[in-house]
Structure formats: structure tokens, C-alpha cells
XYZ file of C-alpha atoms in Angstrom:
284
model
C -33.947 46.467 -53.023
C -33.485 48.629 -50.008
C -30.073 51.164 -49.421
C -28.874 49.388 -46.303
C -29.609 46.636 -44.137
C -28.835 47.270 -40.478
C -28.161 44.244 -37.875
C -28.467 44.453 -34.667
C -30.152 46.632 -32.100
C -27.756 47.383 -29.733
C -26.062 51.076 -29.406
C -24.001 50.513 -32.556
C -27.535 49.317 -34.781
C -29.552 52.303 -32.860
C -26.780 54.643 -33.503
C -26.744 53.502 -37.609
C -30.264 53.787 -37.598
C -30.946 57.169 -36.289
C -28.120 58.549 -39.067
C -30.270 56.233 -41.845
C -33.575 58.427 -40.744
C -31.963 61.455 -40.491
C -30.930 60.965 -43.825
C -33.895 59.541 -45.253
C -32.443 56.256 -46.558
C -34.430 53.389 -47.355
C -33.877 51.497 -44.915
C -34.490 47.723 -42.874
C -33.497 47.565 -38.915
C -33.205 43.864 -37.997
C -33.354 43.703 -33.989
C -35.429 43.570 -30.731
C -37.180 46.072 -28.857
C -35.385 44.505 -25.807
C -32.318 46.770 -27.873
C -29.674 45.052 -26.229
C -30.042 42.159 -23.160
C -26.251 43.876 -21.979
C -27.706 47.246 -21.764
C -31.186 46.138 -20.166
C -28.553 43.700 -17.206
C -26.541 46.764 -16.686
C -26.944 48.135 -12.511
C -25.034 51.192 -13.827
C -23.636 53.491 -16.514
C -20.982 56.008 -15.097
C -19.546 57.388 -18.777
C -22.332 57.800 -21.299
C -22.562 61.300 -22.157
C -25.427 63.510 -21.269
C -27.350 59.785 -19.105
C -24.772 60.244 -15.811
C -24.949 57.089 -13.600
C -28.023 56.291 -16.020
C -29.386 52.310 -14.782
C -29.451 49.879 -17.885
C -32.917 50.140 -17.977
C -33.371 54.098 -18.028
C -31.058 53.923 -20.755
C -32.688 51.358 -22.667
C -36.139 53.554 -22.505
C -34.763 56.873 -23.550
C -33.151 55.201 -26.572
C -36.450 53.774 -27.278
C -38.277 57.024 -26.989
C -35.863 58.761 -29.536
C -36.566 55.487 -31.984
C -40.498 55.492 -31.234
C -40.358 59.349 -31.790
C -38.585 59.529 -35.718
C -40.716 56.315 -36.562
C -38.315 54.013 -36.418
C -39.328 50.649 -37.046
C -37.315 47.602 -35.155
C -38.049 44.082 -37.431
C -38.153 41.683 -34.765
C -36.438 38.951 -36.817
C -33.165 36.806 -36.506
C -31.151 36.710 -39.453
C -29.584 33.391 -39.771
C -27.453 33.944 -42.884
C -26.201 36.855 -44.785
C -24.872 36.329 -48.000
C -22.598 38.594 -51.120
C -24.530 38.514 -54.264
C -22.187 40.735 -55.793
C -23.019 43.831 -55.746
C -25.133 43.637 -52.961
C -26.576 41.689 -49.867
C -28.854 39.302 -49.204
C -30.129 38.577 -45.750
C -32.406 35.095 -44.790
C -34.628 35.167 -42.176
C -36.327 31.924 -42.123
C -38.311 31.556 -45.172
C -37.603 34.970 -46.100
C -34.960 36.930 -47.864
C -34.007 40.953 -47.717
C -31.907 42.679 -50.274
C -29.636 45.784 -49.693
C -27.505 47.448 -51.741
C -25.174 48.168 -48.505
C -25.258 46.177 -44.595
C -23.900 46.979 -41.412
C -23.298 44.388 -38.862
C -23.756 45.418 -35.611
C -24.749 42.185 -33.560
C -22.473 41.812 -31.008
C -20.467 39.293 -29.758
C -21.354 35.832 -29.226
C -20.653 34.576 -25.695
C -20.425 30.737 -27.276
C -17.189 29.665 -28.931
C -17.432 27.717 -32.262
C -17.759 24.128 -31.964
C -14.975 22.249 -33.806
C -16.046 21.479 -37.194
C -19.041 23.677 -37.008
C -17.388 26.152 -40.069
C -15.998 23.427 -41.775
C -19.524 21.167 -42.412
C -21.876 24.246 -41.968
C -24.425 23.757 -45.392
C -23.333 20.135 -44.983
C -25.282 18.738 -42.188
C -24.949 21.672 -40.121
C -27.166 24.500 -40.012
C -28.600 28.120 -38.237
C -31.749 27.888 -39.559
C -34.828 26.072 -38.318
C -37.341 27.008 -40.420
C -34.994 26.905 -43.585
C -33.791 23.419 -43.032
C -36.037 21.296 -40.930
C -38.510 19.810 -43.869
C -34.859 18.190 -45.121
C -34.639 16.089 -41.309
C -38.567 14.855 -41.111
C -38.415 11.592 -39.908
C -34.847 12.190 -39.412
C -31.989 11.985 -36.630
C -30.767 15.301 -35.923
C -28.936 17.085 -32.925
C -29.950 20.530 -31.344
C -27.568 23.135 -30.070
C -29.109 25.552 -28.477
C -27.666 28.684 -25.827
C -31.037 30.330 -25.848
C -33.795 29.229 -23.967
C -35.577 32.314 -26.262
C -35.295 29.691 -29.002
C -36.863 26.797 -27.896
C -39.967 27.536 -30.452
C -37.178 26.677 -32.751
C -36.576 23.059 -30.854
C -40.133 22.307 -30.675
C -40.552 23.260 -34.449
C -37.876 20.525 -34.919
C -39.233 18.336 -32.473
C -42.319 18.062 -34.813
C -40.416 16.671 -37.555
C -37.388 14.548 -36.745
C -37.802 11.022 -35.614
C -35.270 11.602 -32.879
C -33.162 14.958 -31.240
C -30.182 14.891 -29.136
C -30.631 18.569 -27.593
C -27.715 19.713 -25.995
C -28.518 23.242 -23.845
C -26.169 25.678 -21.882
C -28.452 26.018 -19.742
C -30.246 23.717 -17.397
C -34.007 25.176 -16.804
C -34.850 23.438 -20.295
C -38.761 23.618 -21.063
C -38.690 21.200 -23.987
C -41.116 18.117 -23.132
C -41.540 15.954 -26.193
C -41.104 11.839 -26.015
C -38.439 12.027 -28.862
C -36.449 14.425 -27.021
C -33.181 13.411 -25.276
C -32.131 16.232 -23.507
C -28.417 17.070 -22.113
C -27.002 19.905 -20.042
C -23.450 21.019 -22.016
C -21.819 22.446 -24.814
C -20.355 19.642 -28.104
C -16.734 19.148 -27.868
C -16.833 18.720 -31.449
C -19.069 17.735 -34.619
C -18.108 14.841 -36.366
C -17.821 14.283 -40.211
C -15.648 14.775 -43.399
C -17.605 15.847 -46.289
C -20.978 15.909 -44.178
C -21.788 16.293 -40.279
C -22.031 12.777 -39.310
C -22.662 13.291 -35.428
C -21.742 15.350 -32.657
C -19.612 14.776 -29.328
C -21.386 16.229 -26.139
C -20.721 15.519 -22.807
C -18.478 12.937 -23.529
C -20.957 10.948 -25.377
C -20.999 10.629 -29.357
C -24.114 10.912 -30.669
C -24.849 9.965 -34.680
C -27.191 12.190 -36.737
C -28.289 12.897 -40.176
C -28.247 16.951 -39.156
C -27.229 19.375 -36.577
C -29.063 22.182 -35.776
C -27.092 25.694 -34.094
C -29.138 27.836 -32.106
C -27.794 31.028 -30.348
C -29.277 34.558 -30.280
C -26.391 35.618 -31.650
C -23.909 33.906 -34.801
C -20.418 34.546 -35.058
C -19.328 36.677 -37.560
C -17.256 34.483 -40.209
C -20.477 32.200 -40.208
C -23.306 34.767 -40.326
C -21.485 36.277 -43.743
C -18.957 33.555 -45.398
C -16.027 35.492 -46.648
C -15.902 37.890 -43.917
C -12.713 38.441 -42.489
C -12.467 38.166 -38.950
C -9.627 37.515 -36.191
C -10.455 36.277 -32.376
C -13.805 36.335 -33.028
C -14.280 40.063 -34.230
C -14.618 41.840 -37.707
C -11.434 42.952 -39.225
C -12.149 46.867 -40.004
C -10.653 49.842 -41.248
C -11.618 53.421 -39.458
C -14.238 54.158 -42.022
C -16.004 50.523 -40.395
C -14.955 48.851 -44.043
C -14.909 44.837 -43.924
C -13.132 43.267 -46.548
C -16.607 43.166 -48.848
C -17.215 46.208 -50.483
C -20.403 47.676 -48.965
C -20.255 45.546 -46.049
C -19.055 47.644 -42.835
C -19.177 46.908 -39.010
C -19.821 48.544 -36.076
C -19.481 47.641 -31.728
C -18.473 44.816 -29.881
C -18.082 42.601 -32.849
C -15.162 44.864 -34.187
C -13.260 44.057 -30.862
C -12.665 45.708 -27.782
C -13.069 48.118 -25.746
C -16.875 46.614 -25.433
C -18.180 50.153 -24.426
C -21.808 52.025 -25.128
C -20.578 54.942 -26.366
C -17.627 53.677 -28.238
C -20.336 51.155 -30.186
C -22.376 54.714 -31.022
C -20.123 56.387 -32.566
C -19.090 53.633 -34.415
C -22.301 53.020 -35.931
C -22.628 56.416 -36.962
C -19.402 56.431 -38.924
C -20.372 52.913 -40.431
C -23.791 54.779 -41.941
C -21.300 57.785 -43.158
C -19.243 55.176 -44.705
C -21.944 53.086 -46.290
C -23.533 56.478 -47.538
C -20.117 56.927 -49.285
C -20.645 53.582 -51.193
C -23.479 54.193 -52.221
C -23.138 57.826 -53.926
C -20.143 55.905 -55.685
C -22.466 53.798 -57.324
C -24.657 56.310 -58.653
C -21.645 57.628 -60.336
């Protein structure tokens, strides 16, 4: 059982963790070394204090040389699911699972919108997780979602089991090559099904399969941790970065706007003051 679990390696996560090293927490960092693919795009960054007019990627390397410096380890693994055990939190990667007493999301925002009755029939046909769910599709229909071309591994690990996929990509360099592949440039309209996905809608064309499969490199909020409240796609805080679940807090651009560098950092570090709060209150 570890203190905190952090998510997300962007200023807010980077921010969180320096605080958790400085004050010697036990500690897991869930991330990329990439830190943040906003960060590493950005031509220029006129208002971060102390890095004037620093480039994306200057900025990028002196936050890695501070993390590289305390020790800091970055777990290069995508948390599909959190979930409130009551009392603490449990994270899934894959086949894995991570306890922490406290979390702090700090993953961003995701640039795709929810697909109508994606919530609703998620755990009921619809799914984040390759690796977790796939055995339950071999020889299977199922339908692919994916925004990522990062996450084709994920399609071909699929690919390997079902009998047929539907993919439907954002993006139109798709490298997936596979005879039981149909592949399809859009985004679904909406997934189909009462009590169970049924089949999805994409590109105007309605598509029946036993599962569908979400891909993106980053999962919105209310779906990464059911019972989290959120509103227009961002985490509902208070100024101590409290969510609604005790010793669950937020920090960045999935708290809302402004979407700003140093506004995510020094909301990360009052998120690790917060959870630090928490936990002393359990000792007592």
C-alpha cells in the first residue's frame, strides 16, 4: 500500500511529485518521460517564471533534469481504471493493480468527447482496457475506438483474438494490417445497446458487436474514477484540490480552465499539501 498515487506527468503530476520527494512519501508516478505532448508541441513559453520565452522542448528537459536529479522515477504505464475501495484507491493498469492510501489526478484533458452511451454500457460491452478484457472477445466481434496511433499495440493485441474488428481511428495514417481488420477514418456517433453494448454507429454505418473497445491516451475523468464528480468535462474541486472522494484530489487542465503551465504547478503542489493533510488525519 503506497501514500499516494500520482497520475499524470504533465506540470501538475511533476509539480505533485517533486513535493512527494521532498517529503519523502512513498510514492508511485504514473506517466511518460515525453512529460506532456502539449509542453513538448509548444514554439514558445512567454510567462513561466524563471524559463523566459523558454521553447516547449527546453522546458520539457529542464523539468526532466530536476526529476532525473532527486531520483524520481516516471512508471511508464496507462492507467485504464481507478477505482474507491473505501478507504483507499486502487489503480489497474492492464493486468496489474496499485494501491494508495491517497491519488491525485493530474491527466489532462481529453481532446475526444464521450461517445453517446459510452458511460452508460461501460463494464457492459464497453471497455478501456485491452489487456484486461480481450481473452472475454476471442473469436469474437468487437469494435475498436482508437485516437492514438501510440496505441495501436493495443489494436493488434485485439486483432489476435477477435474473429472480426470494426476499427474506427481519428486519424487517417492507420498502420494496422491484419485480414480481419475493417478499418474506418471517424469518430462513433453513438454506441448502441440497453443493458449491454450491442454495436456502434460510425460514419453513418451501424456496425453489430459483441464488445467495444475505447482507446485514447487520455480517459475522461467521470470514467477513469466512477463516482467522480465532474461538470463540462473537468473535476469539480475545492481550493485545497478536494474531489468529492475523500483522499481523492485534482490538479491542471482537468480541473478547468485557464489551461496554463504554471497555473497546473502550483496546483499540484497544493493537491500534495492537501493529500498530506489526509493522510496525518488518518494516523490520528
Amino acid at each position: 500500500m503506497y501514500d499516494l498515487l500520482i497520475i499524470g506527468s504533465g506540470p501538475a503530476g511533476i509539480s505533485a511529485a517533486l513535493s512527494a520527494k521532498a517529503r519523502n512519501m512513498d510514492f508511485l508516478w504514473f506517466g511518460s518521460r515525453v512529460l506532456s505532448p502539449k509542453i513538448a508541441k509548444a514554439e514558445r513559453v512567454m510567462n513561466y517564471p524563471g524559463l523566459p520565452a523558454v521553447t516547449g522542448p527546453e522546458m520539457c528537459d529542464a523539468f526532466l533534469r530536476q526529476i532525473d536529479g532527486l531520483g524520481i522515477e516516471i512508471r511508464e504505464e496507462r492507467v485504464n481504471s481507478i477505482y474507491d475501495m473505501g478507504g483507499y484507491y486502487t489503480a489497474v493498469v492492464n493486468d496489474k493493480m496499485y494501491d494508495g492510501r491517497t491519488v491525485i489526478l493530474a491527466a489532462g484533458v481529453s481532446n475526444s468527447r464521450e461517445i453517446p452511451g459510452e458511460s452508460r454500457l461501460l463494464g457492459k460491452g464497453v471497455s478501456y482496457c485491452a489487456t484486461c478484457d480481450g481473452e472475454l472477445y476471442r473469436g469474437k466481434r468487437i469494435a475498436v475506438v482508437c485516437t492514438d496511433s501510440g496505441l495501436e499495440e493495443e489494436i493488434e493485441f485485439l486483432a489476435g483474438l477477435a474473429a472480426e474488428v470494426f476499427l474506427c481511428t481519428s486519424y487517417k495514417d492507420c498502420g494496422i494490417r491484419r485480414d480481419n481488420v475493417r478499418h474506418t477514418v471517424g469518430y462513433p456517433t453513438e454506441i448502441l445497446g440497453e443493458d449491454r453494448a450491442m454495436g456502434i454507429i460510425c460514419g453513418g454505418e451501424t456496425v453489430a458487436a459483441d464488445g467495444i473497445f475505447c482507446l485514447r491516451s487520455c480517459v475522461a475523468p467521470a470514467a477513469l474514477l466512477p463516482g467522480l464528480k465532474a461538470a463540462d468535462g473537468h473535476i469539480q474541486t475545492d481550493r485545497q484540490q478536494r474531489t468529492n472522494l475523500p483522499g481523492c484530489f485534482a490538479a491542471g487542465d482537468c480541473t478547468g480552465r485557464p489551461y496554463q503551465y504554471a497555473k497546473a504547478v502550483g496546483e499540484g503542489n497544493v493537491a500534495l499539501h492537501s493529500a498530506l493533510e489526509y493522510l496525518k488525519k488518518l494516523e490520528v
